[in-house]
Coordinates of C-alpha atoms in Angstrom, one line a residue:
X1473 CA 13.1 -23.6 31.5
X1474 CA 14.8 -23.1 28.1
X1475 CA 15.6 -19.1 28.9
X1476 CA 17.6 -21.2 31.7
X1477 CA 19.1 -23.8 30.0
X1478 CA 20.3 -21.1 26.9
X1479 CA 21.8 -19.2 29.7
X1480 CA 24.1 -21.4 31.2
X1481 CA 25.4 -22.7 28.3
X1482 CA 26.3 -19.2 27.0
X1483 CA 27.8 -19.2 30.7
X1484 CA 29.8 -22.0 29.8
X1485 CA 31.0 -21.1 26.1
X1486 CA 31.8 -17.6 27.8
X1487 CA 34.3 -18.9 30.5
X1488 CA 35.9 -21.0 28.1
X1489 CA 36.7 -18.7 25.2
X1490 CA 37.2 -15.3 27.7
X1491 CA 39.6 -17.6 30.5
X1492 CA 42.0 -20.2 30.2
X1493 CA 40.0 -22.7 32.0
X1494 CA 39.6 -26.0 30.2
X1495 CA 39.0 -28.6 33.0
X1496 CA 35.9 -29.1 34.1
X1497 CA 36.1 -28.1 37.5
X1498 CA 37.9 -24.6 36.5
X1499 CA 34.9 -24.0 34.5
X1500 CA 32.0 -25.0 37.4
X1501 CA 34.2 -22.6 39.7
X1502 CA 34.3 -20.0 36.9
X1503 CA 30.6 -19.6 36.3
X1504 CA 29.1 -20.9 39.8
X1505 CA 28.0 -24.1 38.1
X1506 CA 27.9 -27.7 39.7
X1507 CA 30.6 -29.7 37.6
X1508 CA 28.0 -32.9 36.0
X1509 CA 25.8 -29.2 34.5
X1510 CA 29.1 -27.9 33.1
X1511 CA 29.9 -31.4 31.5
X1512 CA 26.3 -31.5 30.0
X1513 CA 26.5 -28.1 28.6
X1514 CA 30.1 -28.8 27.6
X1515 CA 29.0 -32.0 25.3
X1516 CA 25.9 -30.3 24.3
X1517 CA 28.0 -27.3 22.6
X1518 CA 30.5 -30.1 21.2
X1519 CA 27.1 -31.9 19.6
X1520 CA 26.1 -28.3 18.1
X1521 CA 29.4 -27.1 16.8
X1522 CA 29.7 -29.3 13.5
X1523 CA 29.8 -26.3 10.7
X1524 CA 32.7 -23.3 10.3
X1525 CA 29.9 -20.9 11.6
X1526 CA 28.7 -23.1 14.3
X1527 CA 30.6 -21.3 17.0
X1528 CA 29.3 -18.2 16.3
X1529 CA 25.8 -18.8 17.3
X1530 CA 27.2 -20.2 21.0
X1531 CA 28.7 -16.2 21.1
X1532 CA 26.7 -13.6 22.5
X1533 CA 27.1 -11.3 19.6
X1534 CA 25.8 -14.8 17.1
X1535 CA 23.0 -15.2 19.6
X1536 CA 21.6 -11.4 19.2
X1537 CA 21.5 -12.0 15.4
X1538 CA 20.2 -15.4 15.7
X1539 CA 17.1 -14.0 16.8
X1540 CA 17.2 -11.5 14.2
X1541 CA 17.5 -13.7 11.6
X1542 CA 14.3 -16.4 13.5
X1543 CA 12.2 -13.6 14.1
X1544 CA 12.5 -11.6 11.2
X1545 CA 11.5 -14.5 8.7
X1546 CA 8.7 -15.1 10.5
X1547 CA 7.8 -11.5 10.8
X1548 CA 8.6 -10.8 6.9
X1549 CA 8.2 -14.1 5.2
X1550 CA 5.3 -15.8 7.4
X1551 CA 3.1 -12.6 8.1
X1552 CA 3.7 -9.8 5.8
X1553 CA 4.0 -12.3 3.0
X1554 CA 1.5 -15.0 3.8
X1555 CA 4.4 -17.9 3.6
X1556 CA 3.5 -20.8 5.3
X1557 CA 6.2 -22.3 8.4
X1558 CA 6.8 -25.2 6.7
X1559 CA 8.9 -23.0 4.2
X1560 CA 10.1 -21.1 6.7
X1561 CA 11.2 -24.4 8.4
X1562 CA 13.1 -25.5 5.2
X1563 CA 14.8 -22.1 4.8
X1564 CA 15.9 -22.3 8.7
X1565 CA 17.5 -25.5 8.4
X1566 CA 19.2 -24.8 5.1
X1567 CA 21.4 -22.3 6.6
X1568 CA 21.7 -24.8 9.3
X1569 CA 20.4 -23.8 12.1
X1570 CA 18.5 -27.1 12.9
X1571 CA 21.2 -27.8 16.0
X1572 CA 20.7 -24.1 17.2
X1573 CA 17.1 -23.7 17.5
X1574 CA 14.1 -25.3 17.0
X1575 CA 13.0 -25.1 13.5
X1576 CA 10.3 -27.6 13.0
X1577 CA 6.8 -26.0 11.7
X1578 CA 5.1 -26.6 15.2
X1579 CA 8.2 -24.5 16.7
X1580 CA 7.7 -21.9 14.4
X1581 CA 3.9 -21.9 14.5
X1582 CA 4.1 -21.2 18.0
X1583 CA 6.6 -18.2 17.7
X1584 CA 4.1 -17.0 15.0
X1585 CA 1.4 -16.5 17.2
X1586 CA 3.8 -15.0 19.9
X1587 CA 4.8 -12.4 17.4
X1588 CA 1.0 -11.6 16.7
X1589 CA -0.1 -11.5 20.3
X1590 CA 3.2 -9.3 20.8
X1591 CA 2.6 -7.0 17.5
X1592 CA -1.0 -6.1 18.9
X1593 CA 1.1 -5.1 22.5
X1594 CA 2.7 -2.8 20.3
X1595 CA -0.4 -0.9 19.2
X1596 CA -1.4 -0.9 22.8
X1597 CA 1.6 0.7 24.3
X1598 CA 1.9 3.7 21.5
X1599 CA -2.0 3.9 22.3
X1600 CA -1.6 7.1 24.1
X1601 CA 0.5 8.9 21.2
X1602 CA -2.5 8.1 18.9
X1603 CA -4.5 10.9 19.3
X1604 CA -5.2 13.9 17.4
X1605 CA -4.1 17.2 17.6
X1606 CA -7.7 19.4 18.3
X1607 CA -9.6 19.9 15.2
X1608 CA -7.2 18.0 13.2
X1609 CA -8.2 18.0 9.5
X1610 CA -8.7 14.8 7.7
X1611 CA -10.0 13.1 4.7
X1612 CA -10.4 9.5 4.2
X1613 CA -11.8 6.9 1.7
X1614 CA -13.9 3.5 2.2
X1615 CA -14.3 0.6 0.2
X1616 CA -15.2 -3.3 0.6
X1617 CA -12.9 -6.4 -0.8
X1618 CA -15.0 -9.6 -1.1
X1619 CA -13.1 -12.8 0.0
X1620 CA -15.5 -15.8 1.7
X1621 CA -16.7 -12.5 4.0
X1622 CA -16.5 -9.0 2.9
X1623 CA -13.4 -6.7 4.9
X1624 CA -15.0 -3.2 5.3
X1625 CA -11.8 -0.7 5.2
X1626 CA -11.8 2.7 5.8
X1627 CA -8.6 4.8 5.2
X1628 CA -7.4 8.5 6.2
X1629 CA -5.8 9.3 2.5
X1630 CA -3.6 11.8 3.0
X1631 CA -1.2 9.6 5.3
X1632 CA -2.5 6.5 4.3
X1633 CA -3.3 5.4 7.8
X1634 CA -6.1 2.7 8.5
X1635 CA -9.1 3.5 10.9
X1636 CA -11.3 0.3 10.0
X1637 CA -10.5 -3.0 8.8
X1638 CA -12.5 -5.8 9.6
X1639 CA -14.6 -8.7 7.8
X1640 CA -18.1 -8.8 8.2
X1641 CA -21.4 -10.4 6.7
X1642 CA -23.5 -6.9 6.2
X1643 CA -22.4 -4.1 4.9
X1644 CA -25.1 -2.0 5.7
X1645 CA -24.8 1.7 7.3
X1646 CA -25.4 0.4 10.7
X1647 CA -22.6 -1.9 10.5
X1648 CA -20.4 0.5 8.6
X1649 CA -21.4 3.2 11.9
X1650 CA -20.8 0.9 14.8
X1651 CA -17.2 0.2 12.8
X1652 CA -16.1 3.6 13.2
X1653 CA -17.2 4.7 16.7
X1654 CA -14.3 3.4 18.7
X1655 CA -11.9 5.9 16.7
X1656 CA -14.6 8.6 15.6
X1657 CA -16.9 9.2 18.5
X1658 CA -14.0 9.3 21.2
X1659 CA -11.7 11.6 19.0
X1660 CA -11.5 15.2 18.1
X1661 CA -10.9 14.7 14.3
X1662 CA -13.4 16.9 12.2
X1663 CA -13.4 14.7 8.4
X1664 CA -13.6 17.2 5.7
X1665 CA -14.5 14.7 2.8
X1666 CA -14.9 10.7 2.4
X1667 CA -13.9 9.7 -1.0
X1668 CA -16.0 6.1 -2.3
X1669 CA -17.8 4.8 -4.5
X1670 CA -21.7 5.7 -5.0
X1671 CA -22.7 2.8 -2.6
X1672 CA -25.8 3.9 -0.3
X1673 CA -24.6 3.1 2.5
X1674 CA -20.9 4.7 2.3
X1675 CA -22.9 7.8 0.9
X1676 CA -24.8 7.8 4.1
X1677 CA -21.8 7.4 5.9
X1678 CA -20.0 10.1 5.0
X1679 CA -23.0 12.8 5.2
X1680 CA -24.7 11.1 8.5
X1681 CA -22.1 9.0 10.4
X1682 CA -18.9 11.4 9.8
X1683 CA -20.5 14.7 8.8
X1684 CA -18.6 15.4 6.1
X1685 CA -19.0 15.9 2.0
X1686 CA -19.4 12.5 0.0
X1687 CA -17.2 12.9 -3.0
X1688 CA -17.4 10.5 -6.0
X1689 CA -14.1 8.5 -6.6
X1690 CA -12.5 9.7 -9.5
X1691 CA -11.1 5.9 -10.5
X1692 CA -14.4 3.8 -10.3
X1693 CA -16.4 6.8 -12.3
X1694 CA -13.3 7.4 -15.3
X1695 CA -13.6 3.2 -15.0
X1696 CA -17.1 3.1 -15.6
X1697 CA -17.4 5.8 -18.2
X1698 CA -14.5 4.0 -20.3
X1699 CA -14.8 0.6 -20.4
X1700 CA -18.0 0.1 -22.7
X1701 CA -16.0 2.4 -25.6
X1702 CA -12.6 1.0 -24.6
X1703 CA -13.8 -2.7 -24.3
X1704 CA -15.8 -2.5 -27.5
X1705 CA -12.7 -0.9 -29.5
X1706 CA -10.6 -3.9 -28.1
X1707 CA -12.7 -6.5 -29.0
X1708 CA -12.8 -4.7 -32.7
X1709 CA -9.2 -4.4 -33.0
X1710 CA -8.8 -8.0 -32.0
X1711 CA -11.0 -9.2 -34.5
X1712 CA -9.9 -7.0 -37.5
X1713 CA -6.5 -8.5 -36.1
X1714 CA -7.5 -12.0 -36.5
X1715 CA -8.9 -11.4 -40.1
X1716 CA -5.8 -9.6 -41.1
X1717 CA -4.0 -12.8 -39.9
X1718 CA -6.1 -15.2 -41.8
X1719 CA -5.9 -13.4 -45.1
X1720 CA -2.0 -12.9 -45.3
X1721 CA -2.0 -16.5 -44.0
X1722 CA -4.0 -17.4 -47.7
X1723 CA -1.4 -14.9 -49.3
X1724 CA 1.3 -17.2 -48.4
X1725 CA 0.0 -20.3 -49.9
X1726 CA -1.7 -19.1 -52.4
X1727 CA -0.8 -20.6 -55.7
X1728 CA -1.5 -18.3 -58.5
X1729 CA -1.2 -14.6 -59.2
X1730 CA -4.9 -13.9 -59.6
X1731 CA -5.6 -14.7 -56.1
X1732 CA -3.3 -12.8 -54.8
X1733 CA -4.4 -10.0 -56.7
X1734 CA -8.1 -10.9 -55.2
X1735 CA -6.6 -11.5 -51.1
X1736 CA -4.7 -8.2 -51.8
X1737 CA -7.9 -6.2 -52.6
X1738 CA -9.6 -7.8 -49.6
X1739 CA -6.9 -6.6 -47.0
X1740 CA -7.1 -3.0 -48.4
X1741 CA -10.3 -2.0 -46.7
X1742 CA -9.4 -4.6 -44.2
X1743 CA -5.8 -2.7 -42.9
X1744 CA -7.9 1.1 -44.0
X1745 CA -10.8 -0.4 -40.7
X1746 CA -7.6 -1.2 -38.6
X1747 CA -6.3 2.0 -39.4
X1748 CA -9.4 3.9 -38.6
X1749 CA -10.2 1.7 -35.1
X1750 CA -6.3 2.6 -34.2
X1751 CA -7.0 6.7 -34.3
X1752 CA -10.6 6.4 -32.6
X1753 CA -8.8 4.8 -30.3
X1754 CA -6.1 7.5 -30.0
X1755 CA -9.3 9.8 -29.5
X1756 CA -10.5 7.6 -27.2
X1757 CA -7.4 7.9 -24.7
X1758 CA -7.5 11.5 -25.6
X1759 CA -10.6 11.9 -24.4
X1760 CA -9.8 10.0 -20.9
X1761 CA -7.0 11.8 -20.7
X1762 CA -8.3 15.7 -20.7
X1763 CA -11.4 14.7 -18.3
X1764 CA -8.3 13.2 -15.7
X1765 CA -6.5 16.6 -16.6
X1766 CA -9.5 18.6 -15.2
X1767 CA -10.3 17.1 -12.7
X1768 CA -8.0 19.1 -10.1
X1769 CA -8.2 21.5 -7.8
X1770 CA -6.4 24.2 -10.1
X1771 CA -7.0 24.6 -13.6
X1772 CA -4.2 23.1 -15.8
X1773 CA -3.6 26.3 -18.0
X1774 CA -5.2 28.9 -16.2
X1775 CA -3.7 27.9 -12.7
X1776 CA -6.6 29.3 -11.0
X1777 CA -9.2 27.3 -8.4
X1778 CA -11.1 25.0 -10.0
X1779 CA -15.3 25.4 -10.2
X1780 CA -17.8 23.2 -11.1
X1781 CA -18.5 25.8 -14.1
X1782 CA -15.5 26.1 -15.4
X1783 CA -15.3 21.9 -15.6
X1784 CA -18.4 21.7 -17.4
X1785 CA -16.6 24.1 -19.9
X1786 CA -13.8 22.0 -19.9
X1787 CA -15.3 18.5 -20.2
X1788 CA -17.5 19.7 -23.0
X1789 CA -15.2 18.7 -25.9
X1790 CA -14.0 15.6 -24.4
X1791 CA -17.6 14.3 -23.5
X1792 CA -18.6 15.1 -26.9
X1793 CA -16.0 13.1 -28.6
X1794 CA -16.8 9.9 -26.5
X1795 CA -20.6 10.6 -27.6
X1796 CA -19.4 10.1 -31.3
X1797 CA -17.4 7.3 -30.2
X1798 CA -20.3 5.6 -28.6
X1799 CA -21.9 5.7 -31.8
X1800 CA -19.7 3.5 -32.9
X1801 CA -18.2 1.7 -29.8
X1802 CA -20.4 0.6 -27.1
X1803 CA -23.9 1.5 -28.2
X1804 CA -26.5 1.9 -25.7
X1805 CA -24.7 0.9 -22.8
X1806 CA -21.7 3.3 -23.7
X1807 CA -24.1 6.7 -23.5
X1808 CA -25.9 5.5 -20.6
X1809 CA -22.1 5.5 -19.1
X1810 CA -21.6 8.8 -20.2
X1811 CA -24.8 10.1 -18.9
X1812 CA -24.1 8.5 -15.6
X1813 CA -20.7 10.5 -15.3
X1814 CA -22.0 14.1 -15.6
X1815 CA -24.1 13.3 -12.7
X1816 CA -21.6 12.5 -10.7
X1817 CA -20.1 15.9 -12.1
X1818 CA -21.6 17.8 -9.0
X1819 CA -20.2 14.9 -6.7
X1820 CA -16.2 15.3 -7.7
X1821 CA -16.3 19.1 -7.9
X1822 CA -17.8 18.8 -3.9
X1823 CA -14.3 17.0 -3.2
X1824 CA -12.7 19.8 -4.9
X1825 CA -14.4 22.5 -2.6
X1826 CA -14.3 21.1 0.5
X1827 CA -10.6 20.9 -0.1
X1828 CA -10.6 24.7 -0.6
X1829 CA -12.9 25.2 2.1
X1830 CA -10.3 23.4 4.5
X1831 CA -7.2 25.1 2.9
X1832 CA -8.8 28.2 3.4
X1833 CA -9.7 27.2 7.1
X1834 CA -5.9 26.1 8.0
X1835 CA -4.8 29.4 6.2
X1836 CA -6.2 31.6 8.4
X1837 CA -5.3 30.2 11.8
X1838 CA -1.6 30.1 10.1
X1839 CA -1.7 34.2 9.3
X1840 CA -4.0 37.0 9.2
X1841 CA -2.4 38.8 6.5
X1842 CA -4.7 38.8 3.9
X1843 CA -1.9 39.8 1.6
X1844 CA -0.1 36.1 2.6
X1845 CA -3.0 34.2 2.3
X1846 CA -3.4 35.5 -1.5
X1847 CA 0.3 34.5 -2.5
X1848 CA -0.2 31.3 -0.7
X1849 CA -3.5 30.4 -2.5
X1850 CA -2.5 32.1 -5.6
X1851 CA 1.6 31.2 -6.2
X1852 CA 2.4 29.0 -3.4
X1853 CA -0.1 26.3 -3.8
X1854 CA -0.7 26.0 -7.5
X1855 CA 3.5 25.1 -7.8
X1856 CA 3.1 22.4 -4.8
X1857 CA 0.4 20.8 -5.7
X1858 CA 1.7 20.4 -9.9
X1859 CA 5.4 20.0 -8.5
X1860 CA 3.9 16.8 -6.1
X1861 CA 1.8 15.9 -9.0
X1862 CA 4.4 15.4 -11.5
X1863 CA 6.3 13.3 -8.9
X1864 CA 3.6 11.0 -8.5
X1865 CA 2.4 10.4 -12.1
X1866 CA 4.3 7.7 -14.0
X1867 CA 2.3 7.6 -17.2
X1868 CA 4.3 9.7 -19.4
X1869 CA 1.8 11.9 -21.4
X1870 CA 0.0 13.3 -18.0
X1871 CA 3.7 13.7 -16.5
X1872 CA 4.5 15.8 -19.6
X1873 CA 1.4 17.8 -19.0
X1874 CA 2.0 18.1 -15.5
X1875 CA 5.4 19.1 -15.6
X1876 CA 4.4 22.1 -18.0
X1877 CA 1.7 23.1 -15.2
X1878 CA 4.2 23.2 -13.0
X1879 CA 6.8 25.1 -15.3
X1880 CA 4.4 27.6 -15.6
X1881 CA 3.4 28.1 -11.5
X1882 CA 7.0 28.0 -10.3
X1883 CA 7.6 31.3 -12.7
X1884 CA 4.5 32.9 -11.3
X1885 CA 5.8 31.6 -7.8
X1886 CA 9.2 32.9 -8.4
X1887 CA 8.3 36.3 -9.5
X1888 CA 5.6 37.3 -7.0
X1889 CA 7.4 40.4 -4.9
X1890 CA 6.6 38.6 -1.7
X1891 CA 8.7 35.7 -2.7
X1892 CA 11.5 37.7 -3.6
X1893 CA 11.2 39.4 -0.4
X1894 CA 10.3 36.6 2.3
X1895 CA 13.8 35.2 4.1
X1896 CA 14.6 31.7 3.6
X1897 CA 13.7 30.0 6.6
X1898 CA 10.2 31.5 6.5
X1899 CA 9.7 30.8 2.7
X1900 CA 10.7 27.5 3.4
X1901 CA 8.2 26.8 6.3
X1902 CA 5.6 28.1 4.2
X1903 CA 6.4 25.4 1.3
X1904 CA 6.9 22.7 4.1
X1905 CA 3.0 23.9 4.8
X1906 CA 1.8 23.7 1.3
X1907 CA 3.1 20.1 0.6
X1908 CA 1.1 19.3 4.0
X1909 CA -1.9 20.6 2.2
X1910 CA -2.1 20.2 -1.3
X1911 CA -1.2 16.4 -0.2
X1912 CA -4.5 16.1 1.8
X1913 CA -6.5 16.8 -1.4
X1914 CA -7.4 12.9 -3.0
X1915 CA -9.7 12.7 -5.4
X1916 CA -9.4 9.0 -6.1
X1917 CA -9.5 5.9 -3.3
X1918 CA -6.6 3.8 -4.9
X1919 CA -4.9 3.7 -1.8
X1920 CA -8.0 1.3 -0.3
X1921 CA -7.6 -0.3 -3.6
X1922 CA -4.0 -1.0 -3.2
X1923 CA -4.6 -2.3 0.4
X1924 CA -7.6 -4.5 -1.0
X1925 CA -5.3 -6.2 -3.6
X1926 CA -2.8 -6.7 -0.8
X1927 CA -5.5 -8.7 1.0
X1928 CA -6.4 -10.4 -1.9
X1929 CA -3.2 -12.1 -2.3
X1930 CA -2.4 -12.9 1.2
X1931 CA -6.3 -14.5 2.1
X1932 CA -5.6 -17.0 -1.2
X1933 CA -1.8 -17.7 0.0
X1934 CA -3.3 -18.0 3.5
X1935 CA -6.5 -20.0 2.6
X1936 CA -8.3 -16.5 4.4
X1937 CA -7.1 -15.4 7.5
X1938 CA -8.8 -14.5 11.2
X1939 CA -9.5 -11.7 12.8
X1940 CA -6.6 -11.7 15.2
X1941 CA -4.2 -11.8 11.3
X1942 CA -6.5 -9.6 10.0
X1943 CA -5.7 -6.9 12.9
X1944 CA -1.8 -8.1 13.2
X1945 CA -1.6 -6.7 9.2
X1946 CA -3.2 -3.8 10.2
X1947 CA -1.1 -2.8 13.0
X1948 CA 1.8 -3.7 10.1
X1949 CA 0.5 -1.2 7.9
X1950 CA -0.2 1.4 10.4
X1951 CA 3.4 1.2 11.8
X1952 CA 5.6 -0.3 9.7
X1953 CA 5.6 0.2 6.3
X1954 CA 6.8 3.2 4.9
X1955 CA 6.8 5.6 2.1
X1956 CA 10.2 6.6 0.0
X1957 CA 10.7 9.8 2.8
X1958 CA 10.6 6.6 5.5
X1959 CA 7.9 7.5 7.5
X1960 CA 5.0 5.4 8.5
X1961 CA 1.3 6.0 8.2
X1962 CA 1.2 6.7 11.7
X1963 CA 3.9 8.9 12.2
X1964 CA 2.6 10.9 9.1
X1965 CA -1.2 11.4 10.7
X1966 CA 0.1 11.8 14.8
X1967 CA 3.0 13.7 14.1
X1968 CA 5.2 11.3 16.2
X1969 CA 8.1 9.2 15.6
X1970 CA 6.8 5.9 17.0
X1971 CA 9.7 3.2 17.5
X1972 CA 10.2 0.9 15.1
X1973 CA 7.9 -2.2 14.6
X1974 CA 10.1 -4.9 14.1
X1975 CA 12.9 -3.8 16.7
X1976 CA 10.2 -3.5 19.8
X1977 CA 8.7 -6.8 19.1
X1978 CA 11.4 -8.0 19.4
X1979 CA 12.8 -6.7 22.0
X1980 CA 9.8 -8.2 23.9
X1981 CA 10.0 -11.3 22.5
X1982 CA 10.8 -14.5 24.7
X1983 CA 13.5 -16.3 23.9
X1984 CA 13.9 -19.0 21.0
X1985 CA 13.1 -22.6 21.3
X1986 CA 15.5 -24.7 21.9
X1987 CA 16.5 -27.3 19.1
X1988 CA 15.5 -30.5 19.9
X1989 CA 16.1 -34.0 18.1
X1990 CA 13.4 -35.8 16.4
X1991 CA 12.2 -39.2 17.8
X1992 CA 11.9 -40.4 14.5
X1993 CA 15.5 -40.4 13.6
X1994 CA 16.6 -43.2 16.5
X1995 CA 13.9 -45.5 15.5
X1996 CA 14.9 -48.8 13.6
X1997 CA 14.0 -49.0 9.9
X1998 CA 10.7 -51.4 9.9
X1999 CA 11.5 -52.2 6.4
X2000 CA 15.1 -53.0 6.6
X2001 CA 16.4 -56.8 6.5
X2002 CA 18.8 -58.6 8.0
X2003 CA 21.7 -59.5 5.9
X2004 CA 21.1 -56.5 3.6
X2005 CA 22.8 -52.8 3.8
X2006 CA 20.2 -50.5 5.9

């Protein structure tokens, strides 16, 4: 009924701006409309048309963007954002568009759900590009963010796209399983490595339920293993800090030279403890810093592949130093941390081999020279994977580092006979290649972190959300958001260029509501008096 109504009246402002008819019955014969609907639609347009910009949203052109404009902050605002409709509501009828469409929060609640309903069609109709290629490679990463119900997510790393998101009570293995057999049963992936946490049931998961090597997440085991040192340095420095404060305090009101003298010898030893907390904690970082540093598939200085041999080497002066520190810092509970770490040792090197293991797989069905694969293991990927990792860092010290790795691979790159030789095009497929796979290898699940503290902030905005949201923001992340090379998460894990999100829901859309006036604004005021101004 409204899709009719909106019609005809477009009808109607079209004959009168593209002809010359102004009388009523010029108008009816123009659009093939009895002459009382012409008149209606005639004094509705007059009753809309009270602002400069008024007459553009009777055009055609105005009427395409107005349903850009409706749908997109409901889209954006109300679910990417978590912002209620009664905002949305407010913003709508501050540009005034109140005579236009209807913006009330019931209005707008009901296009909400329309969007949602539509946004899951989406995922529907790309369903049959969402396959993968046979024996596609993957790695992915699983954790659990705890609102009023736990949301179990489980992520493919390299492109970032989502598999499993969904609340649920138990987060047993069984439950985690009959989460992923929809995608993983159905499918011809073959999962090379599930990054998590050492949770039982994801461990199980990984070796059982996907086949596939559990590998320890780099950020929850550097996370444990500092934060008894790091926390109990902190709390030191504060409270050094706060004696510091107090004795200068005394120095400034204190009357005679003798207790200065006295406060003056007290904050000696006082600013030499401060001094000594500030470079333990300088060895502290240090510390962090090398074991992050050698934890990658190449060796920083030597640029060869990493082993779990070599590591121990590595990590032996670092782990020694947060020993010493512990002493200090920490206590028990800071060398049971450190204990706790070189067992997972074995655990993050696994991630680091089954990376090779699949590098070396995807090699050889790209060439059988054996000469190739060498320069490719030996120059090409070392520069890639430094080059990418100095794009991605943004804490200045391992960027430095980084860079220097990378410095050093691009000469080696750069001199090897078979670069020097290779034409362009094919030396450029071959780096194309080795971005591909030095970006598959993840040794941290901060991405499922991100997404969890995405969640976070939309369930409190939202008050928590259903299961029907809870897929809509999914489908979102899947298909719309992109990185800085604008692809999606999709696109990047099918290799195909889905259409865009926004501009197919859209497209299906109905059309808007239709403004209407509130009853509320013709009743009398109960309150008001005769005799007195209303």
């Amino acid at each position: 009924m409204s899709h009719t109504i909106r019609e005809r009246g477009k009808k109607v402002f079209k004959a009168v701006k593209e002809t010359s008819c102004q009388g009523i019955a010029a108008i009816a014969s123009a659009t093939e409309m009895s002459k009382s609907s012409v008149h209606r639609h005639q004094q509705a347009i007059k009753r809309r048309t009270q602002y400069p910009e008024s007459e553009f949203w009777e055009s055609e052109a105005g009427s395409a963007w107005l349903r850009l404009l409706v749908f997109g902050s409901i889209f954006f605002f109300g679910i990417k954002h978590g912002i209620g409709v009664g905002e949305i509501s407010q913003f709508l009828k501050a540009l005034r568009l109140g005579l236009h469409v209807g913006c009330s929060p019931s209005a707008l609640a009901t296009l909400k759900e329309q969007l949602k309903e539509t946004i899951r069609a989406y995922e529907a109709a790309q369903a049959e590009h969402c396959h993968p290629r046979e024996g596609q490679g993957i790695g992915v990463g699983s954790d659990e963010v705890f609102f009023g119900l736990p949301v179990l997510v489980l992520m493919e790393l390299g492109s970032g796209y989502i598999f499993t998101e969904v609340q649920s009570e138990d987060r047993t293995y069984e439950t985690w399983k009959d989460q992923i057999q929809p995608w993983w049963n159905q499918s011809d992936w073959q999962c090379h490595f599930m990054v998590s946490d050492r949770a039982k049931a994801l461990i199980k998961l990984a070796a059982e339920g996907l086949g596939c090597v559990s590998v320890a997440d780099l950020f929850h085991a550097l996370r444990s293993l500092g934060q008894p040192i790091g926390s109990a340095i902190g709390r030191q420095q504060a409270r050094l800090a706060k004696q510091n404060q107090t004795l200068k305090a005394k120095w400034d009101i204190a009357k005679t030279e003798a207790q200065k003298r006295s406060l003056e010898q007290s904050l000696k030893p006082l600013s030499a403890q401060q001094a000594t907390v500030l470079q333990d904690q300088q060895h502290y970082r240090e510390s962090i810093q090398a074991i992050s540093l050698s934890i990658h598939p190449f060796d920083l200085d030597r640029q060869e592949a990493q082993t779990l041999s070599h590591l121990e080497t590595d990590l032996v002066k670092p782990l020694e130093h947060l020993r010493t520190l512990a002493q200090t810092y920490g206590g028990t509970k800071a060398i049971q941390s450190i204990e706790r770490f070189e067992k997972q040792l074995p655990d993050l090197v696994r991630g680091i081999h089954a990376w090779w293991l699949w590098a070396t797989q995807a090699l050889a069905t790209k060439t059988a020279s054996v000469e190739l694969q060498n320069w490719v293991m030996t120059a090409l990927l070392p520069w890639v994977y430094w080059l990418q990792q100095t794009d991605k860092t943004q804490q200045s010290e391992l960027k430095a580092q980084y860079q220097k790795a990378s410095d050093r691979a691009a000469q080696k790159f750069l001199e090897h006979p078979i670069t020097q030789t290779m034409v362009a095009a094919e030396r450029q497929s071959w780096i194309d290649w080795a971005r591909w796979m030095t970006g598959q290898y993840q040794r941290t699940s901060s991405a499922v972190e991100g997404r969890n503290g995405y969640l976070t902030r939309l369930h409190h905005s939202g008050r928590g959300f259903s299961q029907q949201t809870l897929k809509v923001l999914t489908i979102i992340h899947n298909f719309h958001l992109k990185r800085p090379d604008g692809t999606t998460a999709a696109q990047r894990l099918f290799d195909y260029e889905f259409p865009d999100l926004f501009d197919w829901v859209v497209e299906h859309m109905d059309v808007l509501p239709l403004a209407r006036q509130s009853q509320k604004a013709h009743r009398p005021n109960p309150f008001h008096l005769e005799g007195f101004p209303a």
